[in-house]
Amino acid sequence: MITSINDFKNVFFIGVAGVGMSAIAQYLKGIGKEVSGSDRYFHPDEPNETKEKLEAEGIRCFLQNGEGITNETDLVVVSTAVEDTVEEVIKAKQLNIPIIKRAELLAVIARSKKTIAVGGTSGKSTTSAMLFDILQHAGMQPSIISGAGLTSIIKEGKIGNAKVGSGDWLVIEADESDGSIVNYTPEVGLLINIDKDHKEIDTLIEIFEQFKKNTSEFFVVNQSHPLAKKLSANPAHNFSVDVSDNAAYHASTFHQQGFSISFDITTSGDTTHHSPFTIHAIGKHNMENALAAATVANLIGVPLQTAAEALKNYEGIYRRHQIIGQKNNVWLIDDYAHNPAKCAASIEACQPIAKKVIAWFQPHGYGPTKFLRNDFVEEISKVLRPQDEIWMSEIFYAGGTAVKDISANDLINDLKGKGANAFFVDNRNDLVEALRPHFTEDCVLLLMGARDPSLEQFSKLVWEEL
């Protein structure tokens, strides 16, 4: 049984290219463990950027055929996507090597540091990145294990989703989608919001209740989000964008100019002093993310002014409103939005940039799309202006035994019924050609979708065709 970071030395990851797995692999390598791994996306004589970056860190990469696991391996890590029939799982069992899930290992790592666990159905990666930047700017030398690459770390030639610092604090993303958030016992627990995503609201609230119970020092809640507010432990540790409520930290005077936002943060103890923030990001949701990060940092001793200085240089994260560029009067923006609230916030954030927003979305999975159908239609139709458009391509099928009893076109027809300018293009490779007559002299093309690895390349293909 693995209960401590000292219980193993030589660790092997099955599915090491996954964003959550590669982050932990890099972290363990950074603290001196021997790390190796395999992935079904690794093929002989085929370049793979993730593999190259892992190998540059000293992490040995293998094909998923069992050869990477040896008598020296003393721990095997599996992601939730790895089945028991995979050769390496069988081999690990034959050799009596302990097998642990990714989330369980992250919980073990978190117990070895003072941990800030960032939870909520939206904004976890961005808030984690902002918080990491603030603590780093404050000289606290934090560590991070994230679900997305930070641009500032990617620029160092790395994947960008992990970094080992010599300080006491570790920032982690705590995921509710697989329920693993209940494994963590952080010093600081942060709850940004609760929206219907992978699970029903009642189930989510139960999960976040346990997260709250497991937090030992500060449980920090977004009081401007009604469902999150219900789980408040102490308003003195909370934040809000509604200045009339009793949270300790407030953000107000939001303004978006092009690709930058500005706002003020005040604390209940000092309403006369406003800390002005300017960030190279878009959307009110990013004001909330920054407020969440600044609140947590302040509670552990970082002045708001230091947080503001740090976030002036915030460079964003991979595929979170990532600006690809402007070509032929069209701004191309790539975003990871994949649940109803995220898609709506993403569209809304693009509206101050141009007179027309054309949003394209690829839903993920037949079950999740059916579960969220009405919510997608409600949320998206609510934010579209008369001139904006929503386009969808067919649902991404991740394999398995899914019943294909819904189409993205069903959502498009529902949206049309709500009066939206809604269009279906079955194959996304035909998108740019279909869009050409719809482009105007001042417009944004927003690409949205998640969990399909090929979406990373899709924005590049669209950019070439524009």
Short mmCIF file of C-alpha atoms in Angstrom, two decimals:
data_model
loop_
_atom_site.label_atom_id
_atom_site.label_comp_id
_atom_site.label_asym_id
_atom_site.label_seq_id
_atom_site.Cartn_x
_atom_site.Cartn_y
_atom_site.Cartn_z
CA MET A 1 0.00 0.00 0.00
CA ILE A 2 1.45 3.36 -1.08
CA THR A 3 0.76 5.96 1.61
CA SER A 4 3.81 8.22 1.32
CA ILE A 5 5.97 9.81 -1.36
CA ASN A 6 8.86 7.81 0.16
CA ASP A 7 7.22 4.41 -0.46
CA PHE A 8 8.52 4.15 -4.04
CA LYS A 9 11.49 5.14 -6.17
CA ASN A 10 10.94 3.75 -9.67
CA VAL A 11 7.52 4.59 -11.13
CA PHE A 12 5.90 3.69 -14.48
CA PHE A 13 2.91 5.54 -15.98
CA ILE A 14 0.51 3.74 -18.34
CA GLY A 15 -0.95 6.55 -20.47
CA VAL A 16 1.87 8.99 -19.70
CA ALA A 17 0.96 11.40 -22.54
CA GLY A 18 -2.36 12.36 -20.95
CA VAL A 19 -2.38 15.87 -19.51
CA GLY A 20 -3.03 14.74 -15.93
CA MET A 21 -0.54 11.86 -16.10
CA SER A 22 2.30 13.80 -17.74
CA ALA A 23 1.99 16.53 -15.10
CA ILE A 24 2.53 14.07 -12.21
CA ALA A 25 5.30 12.26 -14.12
CA GLN A 26 7.23 15.51 -14.57
CA TYR A 27 6.67 16.51 -10.94
CA LEU A 28 8.03 13.18 -9.64
CA LYS A 29 11.03 13.41 -11.95
CA GLY A 30 11.60 16.93 -10.62
CA ILE A 31 11.80 15.67 -7.02
CA GLY A 32 14.29 12.94 -7.91
CA LYS A 33 12.23 9.81 -8.72
CA GLU A 34 13.05 7.46 -11.59
CA VAL A 35 10.13 7.90 -14.02
CA SER A 36 9.14 6.12 -17.23
CA GLY A 37 5.90 5.50 -19.09
CA SER A 38 4.03 4.37 -22.19
CA ASP A 39 1.10 5.59 -24.22
CA ARG A 40 -1.15 4.23 -26.95
CA TYR A 41 -0.43 7.42 -28.92
CA PHE A 42 3.29 6.52 -29.16
CA HIS A 43 4.10 4.74 -32.45
CA PRO A 44 7.44 3.58 -33.85
CA ASP A 45 9.18 6.14 -36.13
CA GLU A 46 6.34 8.64 -35.64
CA PRO A 47 7.19 12.00 -34.04
CA ASN A 48 5.26 12.83 -30.88
CA GLU A 49 5.77 16.22 -29.26
CA THR A 50 4.68 15.10 -25.77
CA LYS A 51 7.04 12.11 -25.92
CA GLU A 52 9.95 14.33 -26.99
CA LYS A 53 9.31 16.80 -24.17
CA LEU A 54 9.03 14.02 -21.58
CA GLU A 55 12.26 12.44 -22.80
CA ALA A 56 13.98 15.84 -22.62
CA GLU A 57 13.10 15.82 -18.89
CA GLY A 58 14.73 12.39 -18.51
CA ILE A 59 11.46 10.41 -18.52
CA ARG A 60 11.92 7.23 -20.59
CA CYS A 61 9.04 6.55 -23.00
CA PHE A 62 7.96 3.16 -24.35
CA LEU A 63 5.36 1.69 -26.70
CA GLN A 64 2.36 0.27 -24.84
CA ASN A 65 3.57 -3.33 -25.13
CA GLY A 66 4.83 -4.15 -21.63
CA GLU A 67 8.57 -3.79 -22.25
CA GLY A 68 8.85 -0.68 -20.05
CA ILE A 69 7.84 -2.53 -16.87
CA THR A 70 10.71 -4.46 -15.24
CA ASN A 71 11.62 -6.05 -11.90
CA GLU A 72 12.98 -2.65 -10.87
CA THR A 73 9.58 -0.96 -11.25
CA ASP A 74 8.09 -0.54 -7.79
CA LEU A 75 4.91 1.39 -8.68
CA VAL A 76 2.60 1.48 -11.71
CA VAL A 77 0.20 4.40 -12.26
CA VAL A 78 -2.93 4.11 -14.40
CA SER A 79 -5.32 6.79 -15.61
CA THR A 80 -9.09 6.20 -15.49
CA ALA A 81 -9.00 5.43 -19.24
CA VAL A 82 -6.70 2.40 -18.87
CA GLU A 83 -8.50 -0.98 -18.85
CA ASP A 84 -7.36 -4.11 -16.96
CA THR A 85 -6.84 -5.86 -20.31
CA VAL A 86 -3.87 -3.62 -21.24
CA GLU A 87 -0.70 -5.75 -21.46
CA GLU A 88 1.17 -3.64 -18.95
CA VAL A 89 -1.53 -3.95 -16.29
CA ILE A 90 -1.41 -7.73 -16.71
CA LYS A 91 2.42 -7.69 -16.46
CA ALA A 92 2.39 -5.46 -13.35
CA LYS A 93 -0.03 -7.89 -11.66
CA GLN A 94 2.16 -10.86 -12.60
CA LEU A 95 5.18 -9.12 -11.03
CA ASN A 96 3.12 -8.13 -7.94
CA ILE A 97 3.88 -4.43 -8.53
CA PRO A 98 1.43 -2.10 -6.74
CA ILE A 99 -0.97 -0.35 -9.16
CA ILE A 100 -2.38 3.06 -8.21
CA LYS A 101 -4.80 5.44 -9.94
CA ARG A 102 -3.55 8.89 -10.97
CA ALA A 103 -5.81 10.71 -8.49
CA GLU A 104 -4.67 8.49 -5.59
CA LEU A 105 -1.03 9.28 -6.38
CA LEU A 106 -1.78 13.00 -6.61
CA ALA A 107 -3.35 12.75 -3.13
CA VAL A 108 -0.14 11.12 -1.84
CA ILE A 109 1.96 13.91 -3.40
CA ALA A 110 -0.38 16.57 -1.96
CA ARG A 111 0.14 15.17 1.56
CA SER A 112 3.89 15.79 1.20
CA LYS A 113 3.44 19.58 0.73
CA LYS A 114 1.23 22.41 1.94
CA THR A 115 -1.45 22.15 -0.71
CA ILE A 116 -3.95 24.51 -2.32
CA ALA A 117 -6.57 22.42 -4.15
CA VAL A 118 -8.51 24.35 -6.79
CA GLY A 119 -12.03 22.96 -7.33
CA GLY A 120 -15.15 23.88 -9.32
CA THR A 121 -16.74 22.91 -12.61
CA SER A 122 -15.16 25.79 -14.57
CA GLY A 123 -11.98 27.85 -14.39
CA LYS A 124 -9.74 25.45 -12.44
CA SER A 125 -6.78 25.52 -14.84
CA THR A 126 -6.83 29.30 -15.30
CA THR A 127 -7.19 30.02 -11.58
CA SER A 128 -4.40 27.53 -10.74
CA ALA A 129 -2.11 29.23 -13.28
CA MET A 130 -2.91 32.72 -11.96
CA LEU A 131 -2.35 31.61 -8.37
CA PHE A 132 0.97 29.96 -9.29
CA ASP A 133 2.10 33.18 -11.01
CA ILE A 134 1.14 35.27 -7.95
CA LEU A 135 2.97 33.00 -5.47
CA GLN A 136 5.99 32.84 -7.76
CA HIS A 137 6.07 36.66 -8.09
CA ALA A 138 5.82 36.89 -4.28
CA GLY A 139 9.04 34.85 -4.00
CA MET A 140 7.33 31.79 -2.48
CA GLN A 141 8.78 29.34 -5.08
CA PRO A 142 5.59 27.27 -5.40
CA SER A 143 5.06 23.98 -7.24
CA ILE A 144 2.14 23.25 -9.58
CA ILE A 145 0.43 20.15 -10.99
CA SER A 146 -2.14 21.41 -13.50
CA GLY A 147 -4.63 20.17 -16.09
CA ALA A 148 -3.32 22.56 -18.76
CA GLY A 149 -0.02 23.97 -19.96
CA LEU A 150 0.94 27.44 -18.69
CA THR A 151 2.26 29.54 -21.58
CA SER A 152 5.08 30.84 -19.37
CA ILE A 153 6.34 27.27 -18.75
CA ILE A 154 5.67 26.13 -22.36
CA LYS A 155 8.08 28.89 -23.45
CA GLU A 156 10.81 27.00 -21.58
CA GLY A 157 10.31 24.12 -24.05
CA LYS A 158 8.27 22.04 -21.60
CA ILE A 159 4.72 20.63 -21.71
CA GLY A 160 3.89 23.36 -19.20
CA ASN A 161 1.50 21.54 -16.84
CA ALA A 162 3.94 20.96 -13.94
CA LYS A 163 6.79 22.70 -12.16
CA VAL A 164 8.71 21.89 -9.00
CA GLY A 165 9.60 24.82 -6.75
CA SER A 166 11.65 24.75 -3.55
CA GLY A 167 8.90 26.44 -1.47
CA ASP A 168 6.29 24.92 0.83
CA TRP A 169 3.20 25.39 -1.34
CA LEU A 170 1.84 23.11 -4.07
CA VAL A 171 -1.08 24.21 -6.29
CA ILE A 172 -3.18 21.34 -7.70
CA GLU A 173 -6.34 21.05 -9.75
CA ALA A 174 -8.92 18.96 -7.90
CA ASP A 175 -11.19 17.23 -10.41
CA GLU A 176 -14.84 16.59 -9.64
CA SER A 177 -15.66 14.87 -12.95
CA ASP A 178 -14.36 11.48 -11.75
CA GLY A 179 -15.09 12.20 -8.07
CA SER A 180 -11.38 12.13 -7.23
CA ILE A 181 -11.55 15.54 -5.52
CA VAL A 182 -12.64 13.72 -2.32
CA ASN A 183 -9.17 12.09 -2.09
CA TYR A 184 -7.41 15.34 -1.22
CA THR A 185 -6.83 16.80 2.26
CA PRO A 186 -5.54 20.29 1.39
CA GLU A 187 -4.64 23.13 3.72
CA VAL A 188 -6.58 25.45 1.38
CA GLY A 189 -9.61 24.33 -0.62
CA LEU A 190 -10.98 26.71 -3.27
CA LEU A 191 -14.46 26.35 -4.78
CA ILE A 192 -14.91 28.60 -7.82
CA ASN A 193 -18.39 27.51 -8.97
CA ILE A 194 -20.81 24.60 -9.37
CA ASP A 195 -22.49 24.06 -12.76
CA LYS A 196 -24.06 21.01 -14.35
CA ASP A 197 -21.28 19.28 -16.28
CA HIS A 198 -20.49 15.57 -15.91
CA LYS A 199 -22.84 14.93 -13.00
CA GLU A 200 -26.20 16.05 -11.62
CA ILE A 201 -26.10 19.06 -9.28
CA ASP A 202 -27.06 17.02 -6.16
CA THR A 203 -24.16 14.64 -6.73
CA LEU A 204 -21.75 17.55 -7.31
CA ILE A 205 -22.82 19.24 -4.07
CA GLU A 206 -22.20 16.00 -2.14
CA ILE A 207 -18.71 15.75 -3.66
CA PHE A 208 -17.87 19.38 -2.87
CA GLU A 209 -19.27 18.96 0.68
CA GLN A 210 -16.68 16.23 1.25
CA PHE A 211 -13.98 18.48 -0.28
CA LYS A 212 -14.97 21.14 2.28
CA LYS A 213 -14.76 18.64 5.18
CA ASN A 214 -11.30 17.52 4.04
CA THR A 215 -9.86 21.08 4.00
CA SER A 216 -7.90 21.95 7.13
CA GLU A 217 -7.16 25.72 7.11
CA PHE A 218 -9.14 27.89 4.64
CA PHE A 219 -12.15 26.79 2.59
CA VAL A 220 -12.58 29.63 0.09
CA VAL A 221 -15.86 30.03 -1.80
CA ASN A 222 -17.19 32.20 -4.63
CA GLN A 223 -20.24 33.78 -2.96
CA SER A 224 -21.50 35.29 -6.21
CA HIS A 225 -22.24 31.75 -7.39
CA PRO A 226 -25.47 30.65 -5.60
CA LEU A 227 -24.70 26.91 -5.43
CA ALA A 228 -21.12 27.47 -4.27
CA LYS A 229 -22.34 30.00 -1.66
CA LYS A 230 -24.37 27.23 0.02
CA LEU A 231 -21.08 25.54 0.96
CA SER A 232 -19.52 28.62 2.54
CA ALA A 233 -17.53 27.89 5.71
CA ASN A 234 -16.68 31.49 6.60
CA PRO A 235 -17.55 34.68 4.62
CA ALA A 236 -14.24 36.18 5.87
CA HIS A 237 -12.47 33.77 3.51
CA ASN A 238 -14.82 34.24 0.55
CA PHE A 239 -14.94 36.41 -2.56
CA SER A 240 -17.69 37.82 -4.77
CA VAL A 241 -18.37 40.01 -7.79
CA ASP A 242 -21.55 41.23 -6.05
CA VAL A 243 -20.45 44.15 -3.85
CA SER A 244 -23.68 44.00 -1.81
CA ASP A 245 -23.00 40.62 -0.18
CA ASN A 246 -20.87 39.91 2.89
CA ALA A 247 -17.83 38.22 1.32
CA ALA A 248 -14.46 39.60 2.42
CA TYR A 249 -13.07 40.20 -1.08
CA HIS A 250 -14.90 41.95 -3.93
CA ALA A 251 -14.12 42.69 -7.56
CA SER A 252 -15.91 45.55 -9.31
CA THR A 253 -15.66 48.18 -12.10
CA PHE A 254 -15.05 45.50 -14.77
CA HIS A 255 -13.96 46.83 -18.15
CA GLN A 256 -12.82 44.99 -21.25
CA GLN A 257 -10.81 46.79 -23.90
CA GLY A 258 -9.92 44.51 -26.79
CA PHE A 259 -7.91 41.64 -25.34
CA SER A 260 -7.40 43.14 -21.87
CA ILE A 261 -9.61 43.38 -18.80
CA SER A 262 -9.36 45.73 -15.82
CA PHE A 263 -11.15 45.83 -12.47
CA ASP A 264 -10.63 46.72 -8.80
CA ILE A 265 -10.39 44.39 -5.82
CA THR A 266 -11.36 45.63 -2.35
CA THR A 267 -11.41 43.86 1.01
CA SER A 268 -14.09 44.25 3.67
CA GLY A 269 -11.47 45.41 6.13
CA ASP A 270 -10.35 48.24 3.85
CA THR A 271 -13.12 49.48 1.53
CA THR A 272 -11.33 52.79 1.04
CA HIS A 273 -8.41 51.15 -0.74
CA HIS A 274 -8.93 49.71 -4.21
CA SER A 275 -6.26 47.47 -5.73
CA PRO A 276 -6.45 48.01 -9.52
CA PHE A 277 -5.86 44.92 -11.71
CA THR A 278 -5.15 44.80 -15.46
CA ILE A 279 -4.80 41.40 -17.14
CA HIS A 280 -4.15 40.34 -20.72
CA ALA A 281 -7.26 38.12 -20.84
CA ILE A 282 -10.90 38.41 -21.88
CA GLY A 283 -14.25 37.94 -20.18
CA LYS A 284 -15.87 38.56 -16.80
CA HIS A 285 -15.18 34.95 -15.87
CA ASN A 286 -11.47 35.78 -15.90
CA MET A 287 -12.10 38.61 -13.43
CA GLU A 288 -13.67 35.95 -11.16
CA ASN A 289 -10.72 33.59 -11.70
CA ALA A 290 -8.24 36.36 -10.86
CA LEU A 291 -10.29 37.38 -7.80
CA ALA A 292 -10.26 33.75 -6.60
CA ALA A 293 -6.47 33.52 -7.05
CA ALA A 294 -5.81 36.89 -5.37
CA THR A 295 -8.09 35.97 -2.42
CA VAL A 296 -6.30 32.69 -1.73
CA ALA A 297 -2.88 34.34 -2.09
CA ASN A 298 -3.90 37.13 0.30
CA LEU A 299 -5.19 34.65 2.90
CA ILE A 300 -1.75 32.97 2.97
CA GLY A 301 0.08 36.28 3.24
CA VAL A 302 0.50 37.86 -0.22
CA PRO A 303 -0.59 41.55 -0.48
CA LEU A 304 -3.21 42.32 -3.15
CA GLN A 305 -0.81 44.80 -4.74
CA THR A 306 1.72 41.98 -5.27
CA ALA A 307 -1.04 39.88 -6.88
CA ALA A 308 -1.89 42.78 -9.22
CA GLU A 309 1.77 43.18 -10.22
CA ALA A 310 2.06 39.44 -10.92
CA LEU A 311 -1.06 39.25 -13.09
CA LYS A 312 0.01 42.19 -15.26
CA ASN A 313 2.41 39.65 -16.81
CA TYR A 314 -0.03 36.72 -16.90
CA GLU A 315 0.48 34.91 -20.22
CA GLY A 316 -2.48 32.56 -20.20
CA ILE A 317 -2.75 28.82 -20.67
CA TYR A 318 -2.92 26.49 -23.62
CA ARG A 319 -6.29 26.42 -25.44
CA ARG A 320 -7.98 28.74 -22.94
CA HIS A 321 -9.06 31.65 -25.14
CA GLN A 322 -5.77 31.22 -26.93
CA ILE A 323 -5.41 33.94 -29.57
CA ILE A 324 -4.11 32.30 -32.74
CA GLY A 325 -4.06 35.60 -34.64
CA GLN A 326 -5.92 37.81 -37.12
CA LYS A 327 -6.11 37.01 -40.83
CA ASN A 328 -8.31 38.57 -43.53
CA ASN A 329 -10.16 40.62 -40.85
CA VAL A 330 -10.98 37.49 -38.81
CA TRP A 331 -9.63 36.98 -35.27
CA LEU A 332 -9.15 33.25 -34.60
CA ILE A 333 -9.48 32.17 -30.94
CA ASP A 334 -9.18 28.60 -29.67
CA ASP A 335 -10.87 27.59 -26.40
CA TYR A 336 -11.34 24.43 -24.31
CA ALA A 337 -14.98 25.29 -23.44
CA HIS A 338 -17.07 22.12 -23.34
CA ASN A 339 -19.94 22.50 -20.86
CA PRO A 340 -22.92 24.86 -21.25
CA ALA A 341 -21.71 27.53 -18.79
CA LYS A 342 -18.20 27.54 -20.27
CA CYS A 343 -19.45 27.82 -23.87
CA ALA A 344 -21.73 30.74 -22.97
CA ALA A 345 -18.95 32.54 -21.05
CA SER A 346 -16.53 31.95 -23.90
CA ILE A 347 -18.88 33.47 -26.51
CA GLU A 348 -19.69 36.42 -24.25
CA ALA A 349 -15.99 37.13 -23.65
CA CYS A 350 -15.41 37.46 -27.41
CA GLN A 351 -18.27 39.92 -28.01
CA PRO A 352 -16.40 43.14 -26.99
CA ILE A 353 -13.63 42.25 -29.48
CA ALA A 354 -15.69 42.40 -32.67
CA LYS A 355 -19.11 43.27 -34.03
CA LYS A 356 -19.80 39.64 -34.92
CA VAL A 357 -18.86 36.38 -33.18
CA ILE A 358 -19.02 33.11 -35.10
CA ALA A 359 -18.69 30.31 -32.55
CA TRP A 360 -18.02 26.70 -33.55
CA PHE A 361 -18.42 23.84 -31.09
CA GLN A 362 -17.74 20.10 -31.25
CA PRO A 363 -19.66 18.34 -28.45
CA HIS A 364 -17.86 15.46 -26.73
CA GLY A 365 -19.48 12.06 -26.21
CA TYR A 366 -23.04 10.96 -27.00
CA GLY A 367 -24.04 10.38 -23.35
CA PRO A 368 -22.76 13.76 -22.05
CA THR A 369 -24.32 15.63 -25.00
CA LYS A 370 -27.71 14.02 -24.39
CA PHE A 371 -27.41 14.76 -20.64
CA LEU A 372 -26.63 18.45 -21.28
CA ARG A 373 -28.71 19.05 -24.44
CA ASN A 374 -31.27 21.46 -22.94
CA ASP A 375 -28.62 23.28 -20.91
CA PHE A 376 -26.45 23.86 -24.01
CA VAL A 377 -29.43 25.26 -25.92
CA GLU A 378 -30.54 27.52 -23.03
CA GLU A 379 -27.10 28.90 -22.16
CA ILE A 380 -25.86 29.48 -25.73
CA SER A 381 -29.11 31.01 -27.06
CA LYS A 382 -29.14 33.40 -24.09
CA VAL A 383 -25.77 35.02 -24.89
CA LEU A 384 -25.89 35.22 -28.71
CA ARG A 385 -26.49 38.71 -30.11
CA PRO A 386 -28.77 39.00 -33.20
CA GLN A 387 -25.70 39.13 -35.51
CA ASP A 388 -23.76 36.27 -33.82
CA GLU A 389 -23.77 32.68 -35.07
CA ILE A 390 -23.34 29.24 -33.53
CA TRP A 391 -22.02 26.33 -35.64
CA MET A 392 -21.56 22.71 -34.61
CA SER A 393 -19.95 19.63 -36.11
CA GLU A 394 -20.88 16.07 -35.24
CA ILE A 395 -20.27 14.78 -31.70
CA PHE A 396 -16.77 13.44 -30.99
CA TYR A 397 -16.95 9.69 -30.42
CA ALA A 398 -14.26 8.48 -28.01
CA GLY A 399 -14.96 4.77 -28.58
CA GLY A 400 -16.67 2.26 -26.31
CA THR A 401 -20.29 1.17 -26.26
CA ALA A 402 -22.00 4.57 -26.52
CA VAL A 403 -25.51 4.60 -27.99
CA LYS A 404 -25.50 7.10 -30.87
CA ASP A 405 -29.05 8.31 -30.38
CA ILE A 406 -28.36 12.04 -30.60
CA SER A 407 -26.67 14.33 -33.13
CA ALA A 408 -25.15 17.79 -32.78
CA ASN A 409 -27.70 18.73 -35.46
CA ASP A 410 -30.47 18.10 -32.89
CA LEU A 411 -28.95 20.86 -30.73
CA ILE A 412 -28.67 23.13 -33.78
CA ASN A 413 -32.37 22.61 -34.59
CA ASP A 414 -33.26 23.39 -30.96
CA LEU A 415 -31.19 26.59 -31.16
CA LYS A 416 -32.91 27.57 -34.42
CA GLY A 417 -36.21 27.11 -32.58
CA LYS A 418 -34.99 29.71 -30.09
CA GLY A 419 -34.34 32.17 -32.93
CA ALA A 420 -30.55 31.72 -33.01
CA ASN A 421 -28.46 31.84 -36.19
CA ALA A 422 -27.47 28.17 -35.93
CA PHE A 423 -25.74 25.97 -38.51
CA PHE A 424 -24.61 22.34 -38.72
CA VAL A 425 -21.55 21.22 -40.68
CA ASP A 426 -21.22 17.46 -40.21
CA ASN A 427 -17.49 17.19 -40.93
CA ARG A 428 -15.40 19.91 -39.32
CA ASN A 429 -12.90 19.77 -42.20
CA ASP A 430 -15.57 21.50 -44.32
CA LEU A 431 -16.01 24.30 -41.77
CA VAL A 432 -13.91 27.12 -43.24
CA GLU A 433 -15.36 26.66 -46.71
CA ALA A 434 -18.91 26.78 -45.30
CA LEU A 435 -18.07 29.85 -43.20
CA ARG A 436 -16.58 32.02 -45.95
CA PRO A 437 -19.85 33.76 -46.96
CA HIS A 438 -20.53 34.50 -43.25
CA PHE A 439 -17.31 36.38 -42.46
CA THR A 440 -17.58 40.16 -42.10
CA GLU A 441 -14.97 42.91 -41.93
CA ASP A 442 -14.93 42.77 -38.13
CA CYS A 443 -15.47 39.31 -36.69
CA VAL A 444 -14.15 36.64 -34.33
CA LEU A 445 -14.10 32.94 -35.16
CA LEU A 446 -14.18 31.09 -31.83
CA LEU A 447 -13.37 27.36 -31.81
CA MET A 448 -14.66 25.41 -28.79
CA GLY A 449 -14.33 21.81 -27.68
CA ALA A 450 -12.42 19.44 -25.40
CA ARG A 451 -11.16 15.90 -24.82
CA ASP A 452 -10.54 15.22 -28.52
CA PRO A 453 -6.71 15.25 -28.82
CA SER A 454 -6.89 16.24 -32.50
CA LEU A 455 -8.50 19.59 -31.61
CA GLU A 456 -4.99 20.81 -30.79
CA GLN A 457 -4.15 20.57 -34.49
CA PHE A 458 -7.56 21.72 -35.72
CA SER A 459 -6.97 25.41 -34.90
CA LYS A 460 -3.75 25.27 -36.92
CA LEU A 461 -5.58 23.79 -39.91
CA VAL A 462 -8.32 26.44 -39.69
CA TRP A 463 -5.66 29.16 -39.50
CA GLU A 464 -4.03 27.83 -42.70
CA GLU A 465 -7.36 27.85 -44.54
CA LEU A 466 -8.52 31.31 -43.41
#
